[in-house]
Amino acid sequence: MVVYSKPGCHLCEDAVALVGQVCADLGVTWREVDISGDAELMHVYGEQIPVTFVDGRQHDFWRVDPTRLRTALTA
């Protein structure tokens, strides 16, 4: 589970909090990646952040649906 984010992004802060809670509940390891220092990631994902990935595949962007995330993480 990975969350792409950048500083100053209020949606990112919300997503990180939600992902942290869901992953803690399920015992799933996750990490946050700050894309602001990577020009390629900013080009690809800069307008969509926060972007979440589950098992290496893009799962959500902008807003994270906790029910959908739980389902993906327990599938």
JSON list of C-alpha atoms in Angstrom, two decimals:
[
{"chain": "A", "resi": 1, "resn": "MET", "atom": "CA", "xyz": [0.00, 0.00, 0.00]},
{"chain": "A", "resi": 2, "resn": "VAL", "atom": "CA", "xyz": [1.48, 3.30, -1.13]},
{"chain": "A", "resi": 3, "resn": "VAL", "atom": "CA", "xyz": [0.15, 6.85, -1.04]},
{"chain": "A", "resi": 4, "resn": "TYR", "atom": "CA", "xyz": [1.65, 9.47, -3.37]},
{"chain": "A", "resi": 5, "resn": "SER", "atom": "CA", "xyz": [1.36, 12.93, -1.85]},
{"chain": "A", "resi": 6, "resn": "LYS", "atom": "CA", "xyz": [3.07, 16.30, -1.57]},
{"chain": "A", "resi": 7, "resn": "PRO", "atom": "CA", "xyz": [3.39, 18.93, 1.15]},
{"chain": "A", "resi": 8, "resn": "GLY", "atom": "CA", "xyz": [0.60, 21.48, 1.44]},
{"chain": "A", "resi": 9, "resn": "CYS", "atom": "CA", "xyz": [-2.03, 19.18, -0.07]},
{"chain": "A", "resi": 10, "resn": "HIS", "atom": "CA", "xyz": [-5.05, 19.02, 2.24]},
{"chain": "A", "resi": 11, "resn": "LEU", "atom": "CA", "xyz": [-6.54, 16.05, 0.36]},
{"chain": "A", "resi": 12, "resn": "CYS", "atom": "CA", "xyz": [-3.22, 14.26, 0.88]},
{"chain": "A", "resi": 13, "resn": "GLU", "atom": "CA", "xyz": [-3.38, 14.88, 4.61]},
{"chain": "A", "resi": 14, "resn": "ASP", "atom": "CA", "xyz": [-6.91, 13.44, 4.70]},
{"chain": "A", "resi": 15, "resn": "ALA", "atom": "CA", "xyz": [-5.89, 10.42, 2.61]},
{"chain": "A", "resi": 16, "resn": "VAL", "atom": "CA", "xyz": [-2.80, 9.69, 4.73]},
{"chain": "A", "resi": 17, "resn": "ALA", "atom": "CA", "xyz": [-4.88, 9.79, 7.92]},
{"chain": "A", "resi": 18, "resn": "LEU", "atom": "CA", "xyz": [-7.54, 7.50, 6.46]},
{"chain": "A", "resi": 19, "resn": "VAL", "atom": "CA", "xyz": [-5.05, 5.05, 4.93]},
{"chain": "A", "resi": 20, "resn": "GLY", "atom": "CA", "xyz": [-3.13, 4.97, 8.20]},
{"chain": "A", "resi": 21, "resn": "GLN", "atom": "CA", "xyz": [-6.25, 4.12, 10.15]},
{"chain": "A", "resi": 22, "resn": "VAL", "atom": "CA", "xyz": [-7.49, 1.44, 7.73]},
{"chain": "A", "resi": 23, "resn": "CYS", "atom": "CA", "xyz": [-4.05, -0.16, 7.43]},
{"chain": "A", "resi": 24, "resn": "ALA", "atom": "CA", "xyz": [-3.58, -0.15, 11.21]},
{"chain": "A", "resi": 25, "resn": "ASP", "atom": "CA", "xyz": [-6.97, -1.82, 11.66]},
{"chain": "A", "resi": 26, "resn": "LEU", "atom": "CA", "xyz": [-6.03, -4.52, 9.13]},
{"chain": "A", "resi": 27, "resn": "GLY", "atom": "CA", "xyz": [-2.36, -4.90, 10.05]},
{"chain": "A", "resi": 28, "resn": "VAL", "atom": "CA", "xyz": [-1.27, -3.82, 6.57]},
{"chain": "A", "resi": 29, "resn": "THR", "atom": "CA", "xyz": [2.07, -2.10, 5.98]},
{"chain": "A", "resi": 30, "resn": "TRP", "atom": "CA", "xyz": [1.94, 1.12, 3.99]},
{"chain": "A", "resi": 31, "resn": "ARG", "atom": "CA", "xyz": [4.15, 4.06, 3.10]},
{"chain": "A", "resi": 32, "resn": "GLU", "atom": "CA", "xyz": [3.77, 7.63, 1.95]},
{"chain": "A", "resi": 33, "resn": "VAL", "atom": "CA", "xyz": [5.83, 8.91, -0.99]},
{"chain": "A", "resi": 34, "resn": "ASP", "atom": "CA", "xyz": [6.38, 12.66, -1.37]},
{"chain": "A", "resi": 35, "resn": "ILE", "atom": "CA", "xyz": [6.39, 13.20, -5.13]},
{"chain": "A", "resi": 36, "resn": "SER", "atom": "CA", "xyz": [7.33, 16.89, -4.97]},
{"chain": "A", "resi": 37, "resn": "GLY", "atom": "CA", "xyz": [11.03, 16.13, -5.51]},
{"chain": "A", "resi": 38, "resn": "ASP", "atom": "CA", "xyz": [10.49, 13.86, -8.51]},
{"chain": "A", "resi": 39, "resn": "ALA", "atom": "CA", "xyz": [9.75, 15.69, -11.79]},
{"chain": "A", "resi": 40, "resn": "GLU", "atom": "CA", "xyz": [8.50, 12.54, -13.54]},
{"chain": "A", "resi": 41, "resn": "LEU", "atom": "CA", "xyz": [6.07, 11.58, -10.75]},
{"chain": "A", "resi": 42, "resn": "MET", "atom": "CA", "xyz": [4.87, 15.19, -10.53]},
{"chain": "A", "resi": 43, "resn": "HIS", "atom": "CA", "xyz": [4.22, 15.20, -14.28]},
{"chain": "A", "resi": 44, "resn": "VAL", "atom": "CA", "xyz": [2.26, 11.95, -14.17]},
{"chain": "A", "resi": 45, "resn": "TYR", "atom": "CA", "xyz": [0.43, 12.27, -10.83]},
{"chain": "A", "resi": 46, "resn": "GLY", "atom": "CA", "xyz": [0.70, 15.93, -9.79]},
{"chain": "A", "resi": 47, "resn": "GLU", "atom": "CA", "xyz": [-2.89, 16.79, -10.74]},
{"chain": "A", "resi": 48, "resn": "GLN", "atom": "CA", "xyz": [-4.33, 13.60, -9.21]},
{"chain": "A", "resi": 49, "resn": "ILE", "atom": "CA", "xyz": [-2.72, 13.47, -5.78]},
{"chain": "A", "resi": 50, "resn": "PRO", "atom": "CA", "xyz": [-3.27, 11.92, -3.43]},
{"chain": "A", "resi": 51, "resn": "VAL", "atom": "CA", "xyz": [-2.96, 8.72, -5.43]},
{"chain": "A", "resi": 52, "resn": "THR", "atom": "CA", "xyz": [-3.15, 5.33, -3.74]},
{"chain": "A", "resi": 53, "resn": "PHE", "atom": "CA", "xyz": [-1.70, 2.06, -4.95]},
{"chain": "A", "resi": 54, "resn": "VAL", "atom": "CA", "xyz": [-2.60, -1.43, -3.75]},
{"chain": "A", "resi": 55, "resn": "ASP", "atom": "CA", "xyz": [-0.34, -4.30, -4.83]},
{"chain": "A", "resi": 56, "resn": "GLY", "atom": "CA", "xyz": [1.42, -2.01, -7.31]},
{"chain": "A", "resi": 57, "resn": "ARG", "atom": "CA", "xyz": [-1.77, -0.94, -9.08]},
{"chain": "A", "resi": 58, "resn": "GLN", "atom": "CA", "xyz": [-3.37, 2.48, -8.93]},
{"chain": "A", "resi": 59, "resn": "HIS", "atom": "CA", "xyz": [-6.39, 2.21, -6.67]},
{"chain": "A", "resi": 60, "resn": "ASP", "atom": "CA", "xyz": [-7.79, 5.71, -6.04]},
{"chain": "A", "resi": 61, "resn": "PHE", "atom": "CA", "xyz": [-7.01, 9.37, -6.47]},
{"chain": "A", "resi": 62, "resn": "TRP", "atom": "CA", "xyz": [-8.20, 12.65, -4.92]},
{"chain": "A", "resi": 63, "resn": "ARG", "atom": "CA", "xyz": [-10.44, 10.99, -2.31]},
{"chain": "A", "resi": 64, "resn": "VAL", "atom": "CA", "xyz": [-10.02, 7.60, -0.65]},
{"chain": "A", "resi": 65, "resn": "ASP", "atom": "CA", "xyz": [-13.14, 5.52, -0.07]},
{"chain": "A", "resi": 66, "resn": "PRO", "atom": "CA", "xyz": [-12.49, 3.58, 3.16]},
{"chain": "A", "resi": 67, "resn": "THR", "atom": "CA", "xyz": [-14.90, 0.74, 2.31]},
{"chain": "A", "resi": 68, "resn": "ARG", "atom": "CA", "xyz": [-13.39, 0.27, -1.13]},
{"chain": "A", "resi": 69, "resn": "LEU", "atom": "CA", "xyz": [-9.88, 0.40, 0.36]},
{"chain": "A", "resi": 70, "resn": "ARG", "atom": "CA", "xyz": [-10.71, -2.23, 3.01]},
{"chain": "A", "resi": 71, "resn": "THR", "atom": "CA", "xyz": [-12.14, -4.48, 0.31]},
{"chain": "A", "resi": 72, "resn": "ALA", "atom": "CA", "xyz": [-9.02, -4.13, -1.85]},
{"chain": "A", "resi": 73, "resn": "LEU", "atom": "CA", "xyz": [-6.69, -4.78, 1.07]},
{"chain": "A", "resi": 74, "resn": "THR", "atom": "CA", "xyz": [-8.52, -7.92, 2.18]},
{"chain": "A", "resi": 75, "resn": "ALA", "atom": "CA", "xyz": [-9.05, -9.41, -1.28]}
]
